[in-house]
mmCIF file of C-alpha atoms in Angstrom:
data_model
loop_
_atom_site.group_PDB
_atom_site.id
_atom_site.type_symbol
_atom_site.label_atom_id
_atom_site.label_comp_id
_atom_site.label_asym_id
_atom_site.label_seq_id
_atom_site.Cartn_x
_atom_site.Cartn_y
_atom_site.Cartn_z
ATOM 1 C CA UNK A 1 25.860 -18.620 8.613
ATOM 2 C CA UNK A 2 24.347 -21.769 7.297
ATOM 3 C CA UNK A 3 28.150 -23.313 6.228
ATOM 4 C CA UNK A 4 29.078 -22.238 9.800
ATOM 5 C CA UNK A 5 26.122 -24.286 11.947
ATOM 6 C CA UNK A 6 27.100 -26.760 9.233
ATOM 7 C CA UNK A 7 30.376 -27.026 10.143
ATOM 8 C CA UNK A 8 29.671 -27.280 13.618
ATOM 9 C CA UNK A 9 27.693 -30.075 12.668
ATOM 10 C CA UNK A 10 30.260 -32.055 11.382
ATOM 11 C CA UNK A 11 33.109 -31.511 13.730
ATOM 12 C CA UNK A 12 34.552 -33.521 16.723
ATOM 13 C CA UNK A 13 32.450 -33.858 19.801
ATOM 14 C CA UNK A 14 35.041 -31.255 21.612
ATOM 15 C CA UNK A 15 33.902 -28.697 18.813
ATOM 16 C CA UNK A 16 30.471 -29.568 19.003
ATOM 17 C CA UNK A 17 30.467 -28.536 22.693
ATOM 18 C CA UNK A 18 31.600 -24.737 22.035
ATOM 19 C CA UNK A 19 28.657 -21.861 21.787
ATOM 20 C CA UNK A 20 26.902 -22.587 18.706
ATOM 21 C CA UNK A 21 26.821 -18.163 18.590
ATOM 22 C CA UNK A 22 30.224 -18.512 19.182
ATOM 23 C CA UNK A 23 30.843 -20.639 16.118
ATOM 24 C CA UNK A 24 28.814 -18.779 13.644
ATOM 25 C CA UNK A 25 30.057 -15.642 14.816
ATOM 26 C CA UNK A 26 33.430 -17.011 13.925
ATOM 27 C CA UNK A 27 32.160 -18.504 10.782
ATOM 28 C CA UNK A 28 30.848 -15.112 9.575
ATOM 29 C CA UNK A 29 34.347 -13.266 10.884
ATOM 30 C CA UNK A 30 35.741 -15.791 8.221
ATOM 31 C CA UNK A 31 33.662 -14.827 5.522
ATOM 32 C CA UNK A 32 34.497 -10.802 6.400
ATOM 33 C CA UNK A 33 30.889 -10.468 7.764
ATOM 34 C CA UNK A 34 30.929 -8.160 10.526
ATOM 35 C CA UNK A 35 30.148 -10.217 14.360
ATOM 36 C CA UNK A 36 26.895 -11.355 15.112
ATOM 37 C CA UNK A 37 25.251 -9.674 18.333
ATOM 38 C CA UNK A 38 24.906 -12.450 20.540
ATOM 39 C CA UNK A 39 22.822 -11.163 23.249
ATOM 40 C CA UNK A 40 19.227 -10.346 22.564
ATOM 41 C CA UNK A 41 18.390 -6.724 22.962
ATOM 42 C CA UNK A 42 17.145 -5.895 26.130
ATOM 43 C CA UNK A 43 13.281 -4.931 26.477
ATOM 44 C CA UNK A 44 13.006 -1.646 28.130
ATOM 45 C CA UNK A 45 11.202 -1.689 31.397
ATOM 46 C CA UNK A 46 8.034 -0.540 33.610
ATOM 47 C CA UNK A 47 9.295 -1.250 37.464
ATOM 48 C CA UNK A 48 6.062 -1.369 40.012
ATOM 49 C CA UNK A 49 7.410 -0.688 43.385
ATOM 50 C CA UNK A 50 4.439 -1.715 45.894
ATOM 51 C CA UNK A 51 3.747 -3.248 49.014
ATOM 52 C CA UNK A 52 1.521 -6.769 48.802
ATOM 53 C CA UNK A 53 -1.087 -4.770 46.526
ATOM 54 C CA UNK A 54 1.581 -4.853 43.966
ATOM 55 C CA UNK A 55 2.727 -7.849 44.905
ATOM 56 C CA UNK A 56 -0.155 -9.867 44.248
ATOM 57 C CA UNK A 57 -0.891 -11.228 47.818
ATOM 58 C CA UNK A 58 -4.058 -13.276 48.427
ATOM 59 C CA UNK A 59 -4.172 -13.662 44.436
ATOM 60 C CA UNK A 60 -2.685 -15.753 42.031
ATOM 61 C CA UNK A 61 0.378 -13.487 40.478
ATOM 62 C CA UNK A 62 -1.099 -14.100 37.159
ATOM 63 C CA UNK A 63 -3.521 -11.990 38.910
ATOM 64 C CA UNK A 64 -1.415 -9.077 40.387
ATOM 65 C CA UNK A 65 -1.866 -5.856 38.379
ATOM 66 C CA UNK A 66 1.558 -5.849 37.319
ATOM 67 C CA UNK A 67 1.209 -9.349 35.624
ATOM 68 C CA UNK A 68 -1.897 -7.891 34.121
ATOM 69 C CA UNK A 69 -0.545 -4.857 32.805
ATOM 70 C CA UNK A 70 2.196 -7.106 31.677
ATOM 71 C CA UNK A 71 -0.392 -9.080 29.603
ATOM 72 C CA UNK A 72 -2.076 -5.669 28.152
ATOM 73 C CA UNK A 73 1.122 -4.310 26.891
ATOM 74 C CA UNK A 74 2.156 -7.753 25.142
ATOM 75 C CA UNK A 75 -1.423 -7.897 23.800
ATOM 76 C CA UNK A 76 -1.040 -4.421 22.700
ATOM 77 C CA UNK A 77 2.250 -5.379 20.795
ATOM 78 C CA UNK A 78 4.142 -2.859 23.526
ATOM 79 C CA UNK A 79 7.571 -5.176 23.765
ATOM 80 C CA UNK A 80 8.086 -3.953 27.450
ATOM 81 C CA UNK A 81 8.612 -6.168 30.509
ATOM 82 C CA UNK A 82 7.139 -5.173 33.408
ATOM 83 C CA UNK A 83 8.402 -6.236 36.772
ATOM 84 C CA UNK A 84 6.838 -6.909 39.524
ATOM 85 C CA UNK A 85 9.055 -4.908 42.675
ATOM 86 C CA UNK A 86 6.112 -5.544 45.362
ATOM 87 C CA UNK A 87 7.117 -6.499 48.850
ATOM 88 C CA UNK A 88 4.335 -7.269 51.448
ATOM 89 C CA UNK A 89 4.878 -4.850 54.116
ATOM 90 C CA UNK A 90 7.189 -2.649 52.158
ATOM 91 C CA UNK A 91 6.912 1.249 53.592
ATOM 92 C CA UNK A 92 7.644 4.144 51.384
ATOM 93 C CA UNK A 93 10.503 4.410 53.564
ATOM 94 C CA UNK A 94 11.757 0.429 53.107
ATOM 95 C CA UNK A 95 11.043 1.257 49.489
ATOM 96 C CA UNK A 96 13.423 4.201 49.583
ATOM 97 C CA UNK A 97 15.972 2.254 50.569
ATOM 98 C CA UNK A 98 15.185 -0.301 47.742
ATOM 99 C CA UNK A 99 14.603 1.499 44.850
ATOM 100 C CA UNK A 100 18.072 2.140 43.882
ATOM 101 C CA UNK A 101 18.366 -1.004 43.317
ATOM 102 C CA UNK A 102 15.747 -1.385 40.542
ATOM 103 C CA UNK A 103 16.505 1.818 38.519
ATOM 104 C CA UNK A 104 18.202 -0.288 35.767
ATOM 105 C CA UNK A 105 19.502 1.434 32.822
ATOM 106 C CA UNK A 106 16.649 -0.462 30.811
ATOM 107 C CA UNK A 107 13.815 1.194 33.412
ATOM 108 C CA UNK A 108 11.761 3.759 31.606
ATOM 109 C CA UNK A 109 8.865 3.762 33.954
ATOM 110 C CA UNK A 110 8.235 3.793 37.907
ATOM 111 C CA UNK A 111 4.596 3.116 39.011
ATOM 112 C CA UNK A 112 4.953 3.902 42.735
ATOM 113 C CA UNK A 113 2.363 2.367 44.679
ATOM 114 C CA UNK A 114 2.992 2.852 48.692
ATOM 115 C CA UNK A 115 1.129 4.149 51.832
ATOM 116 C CA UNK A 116 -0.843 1.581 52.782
ATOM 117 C CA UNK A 117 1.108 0.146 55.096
ATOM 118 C CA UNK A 118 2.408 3.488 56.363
ATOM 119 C CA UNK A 119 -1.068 4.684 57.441
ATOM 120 C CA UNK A 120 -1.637 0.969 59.000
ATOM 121 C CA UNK A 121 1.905 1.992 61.151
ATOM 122 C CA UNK A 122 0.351 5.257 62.066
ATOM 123 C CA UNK A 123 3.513 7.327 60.144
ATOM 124 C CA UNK A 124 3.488 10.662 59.854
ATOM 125 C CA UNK A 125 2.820 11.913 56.767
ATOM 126 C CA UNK A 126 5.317 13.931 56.775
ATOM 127 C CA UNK A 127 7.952 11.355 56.291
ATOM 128 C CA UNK A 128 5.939 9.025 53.873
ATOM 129 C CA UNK A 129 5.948 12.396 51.969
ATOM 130 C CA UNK A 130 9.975 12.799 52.453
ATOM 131 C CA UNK A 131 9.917 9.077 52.088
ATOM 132 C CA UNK A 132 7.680 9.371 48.543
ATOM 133 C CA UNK A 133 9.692 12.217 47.279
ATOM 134 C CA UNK A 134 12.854 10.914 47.464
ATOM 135 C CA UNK A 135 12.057 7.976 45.551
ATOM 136 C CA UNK A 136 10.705 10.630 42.317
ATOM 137 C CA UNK A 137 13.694 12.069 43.253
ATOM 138 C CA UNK A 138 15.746 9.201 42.448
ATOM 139 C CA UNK A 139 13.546 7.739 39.256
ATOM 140 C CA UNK A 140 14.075 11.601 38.153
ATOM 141 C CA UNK A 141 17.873 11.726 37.788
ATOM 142 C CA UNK A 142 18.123 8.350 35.857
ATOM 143 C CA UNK A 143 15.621 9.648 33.128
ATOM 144 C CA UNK A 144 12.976 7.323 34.610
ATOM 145 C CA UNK A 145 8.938 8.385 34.180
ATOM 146 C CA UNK A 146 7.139 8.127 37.406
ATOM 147 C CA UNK A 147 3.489 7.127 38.055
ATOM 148 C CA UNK A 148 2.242 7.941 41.480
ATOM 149 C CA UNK A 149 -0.726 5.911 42.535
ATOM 150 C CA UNK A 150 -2.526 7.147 45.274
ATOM 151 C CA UNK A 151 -3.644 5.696 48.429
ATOM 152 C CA UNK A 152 -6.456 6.196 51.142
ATOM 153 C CA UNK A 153 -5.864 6.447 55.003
ATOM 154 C CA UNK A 154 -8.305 3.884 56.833
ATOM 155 C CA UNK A 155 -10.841 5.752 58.617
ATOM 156 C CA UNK A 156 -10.303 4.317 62.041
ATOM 157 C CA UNK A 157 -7.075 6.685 62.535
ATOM 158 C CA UNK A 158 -9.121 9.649 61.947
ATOM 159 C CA UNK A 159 -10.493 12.511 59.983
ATOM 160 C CA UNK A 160 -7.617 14.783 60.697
ATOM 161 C CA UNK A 161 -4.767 12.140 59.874
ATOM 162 C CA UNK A 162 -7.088 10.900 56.767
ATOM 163 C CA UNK A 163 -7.144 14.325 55.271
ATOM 164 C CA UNK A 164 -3.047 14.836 55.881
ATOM 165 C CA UNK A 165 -2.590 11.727 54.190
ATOM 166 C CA UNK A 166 -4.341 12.095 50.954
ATOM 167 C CA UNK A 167 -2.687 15.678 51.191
ATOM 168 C CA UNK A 168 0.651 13.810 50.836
ATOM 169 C CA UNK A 169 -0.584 12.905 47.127
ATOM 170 C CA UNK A 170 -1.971 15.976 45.871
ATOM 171 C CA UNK A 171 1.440 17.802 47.022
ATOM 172 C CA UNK A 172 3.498 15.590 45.359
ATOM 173 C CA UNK A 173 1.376 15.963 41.986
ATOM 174 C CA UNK A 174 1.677 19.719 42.468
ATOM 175 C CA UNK A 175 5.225 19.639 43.634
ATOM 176 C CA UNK A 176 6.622 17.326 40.986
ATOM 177 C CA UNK A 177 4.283 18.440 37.598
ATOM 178 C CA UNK A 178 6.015 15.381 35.630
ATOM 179 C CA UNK A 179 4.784 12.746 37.787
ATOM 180 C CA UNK A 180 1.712 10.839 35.710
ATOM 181 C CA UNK A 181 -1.063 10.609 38.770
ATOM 182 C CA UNK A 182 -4.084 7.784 39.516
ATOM 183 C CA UNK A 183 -5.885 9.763 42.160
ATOM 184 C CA UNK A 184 -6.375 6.036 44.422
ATOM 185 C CA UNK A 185 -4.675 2.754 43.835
ATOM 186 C CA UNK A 186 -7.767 0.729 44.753
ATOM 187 C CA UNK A 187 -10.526 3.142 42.875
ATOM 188 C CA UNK A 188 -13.443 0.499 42.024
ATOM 189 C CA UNK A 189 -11.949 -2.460 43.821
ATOM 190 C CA UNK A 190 -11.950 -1.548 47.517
ATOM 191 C CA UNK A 191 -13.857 0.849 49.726
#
């Protein structure tokens, strides 16, 4: 490997301008070494699909929980990335539609964090449950972990939709015994 960046050293400009992988990997293929691996191997992956709590809005994003679990795991030595899949105003139905998108074959792990702005729309529970479940759904049949975080109905809509609401998240933890639970999203920060 060293004769090879040396070589590439000491060539013509033209050569110089080639992939300096490319040239040791050639180097090496010279020598009967097998190929280098040129790409880095990519870290596996914790997806947080949110509305602006995930997102970080109204904080720095240093500040948004996913960039702080991001720091915890790296402090931790955990080699993960964690990305940050929040969208202010994001629905667990707009998130439905979205989450295809993010299931990566590196994703291992799906924090789901939605319902706040469904109960600030006034939708039924019933479809933020359909809505909900169909994103486990999806996580499920790539292999992905899911982590439901639970949210809390403002009381101004009322006792009756309040208590249908945080039923949504207790049937889901009953109907889908895999899911990793956090009972409310916002336990010792709001309320």
């Amino acid at each position: 490997i060293a004769a090879g960046l040396l070589a590439l050293a000491a060539a013509p400009a033209c050569r110089r301008a080639a992939e300096p992988a490319a040239v040791v990997t050639e180097a090496a293929t010279k020598k009967g070494l097998p190929p280098l691996d040129t790409e880095p191997p990519a870290r596996l992956k914790v997806v947080a699909l949110g509305d602006s709590i995930t997102a970080g809005l109204g904080v720095f994003q240093v500040e948004a929980y996913p960039a702080l679990l991001q720091a915890k795991l790296e402090t931790e030595g955990y080699p993960w990335e964690v990305v940050n899949a929040g969208e202010s105003g994001d629905t667990s139905a707009t998130a439905l539609r979205r989450v295809d998108g993010l299931l990566d074959p590196n994703v291992r792990v799906l924090i789901i964090a939605l319902g706040g702005n469904d109960a600030l729309r006034g939708i039924s529970p019933k479809s933020m449950h359909d809505n909900l479940a169909g994103i486990i759904d999806k996580a499920f049949a790539k292999g992905v972990e899911v982590l439901l975080a639970g949210m809390e109905a403002p009381p101004n809509l009322g006792e009756d939709y309040a208590t249908a609401f945080r039923g949504v998240f207790s049937t889901l933890r009953r109907d889908y015994p895999n899911v990793k639970a956090m009972p409310f999203l916002l336990a010792g920060v709001a309320g």
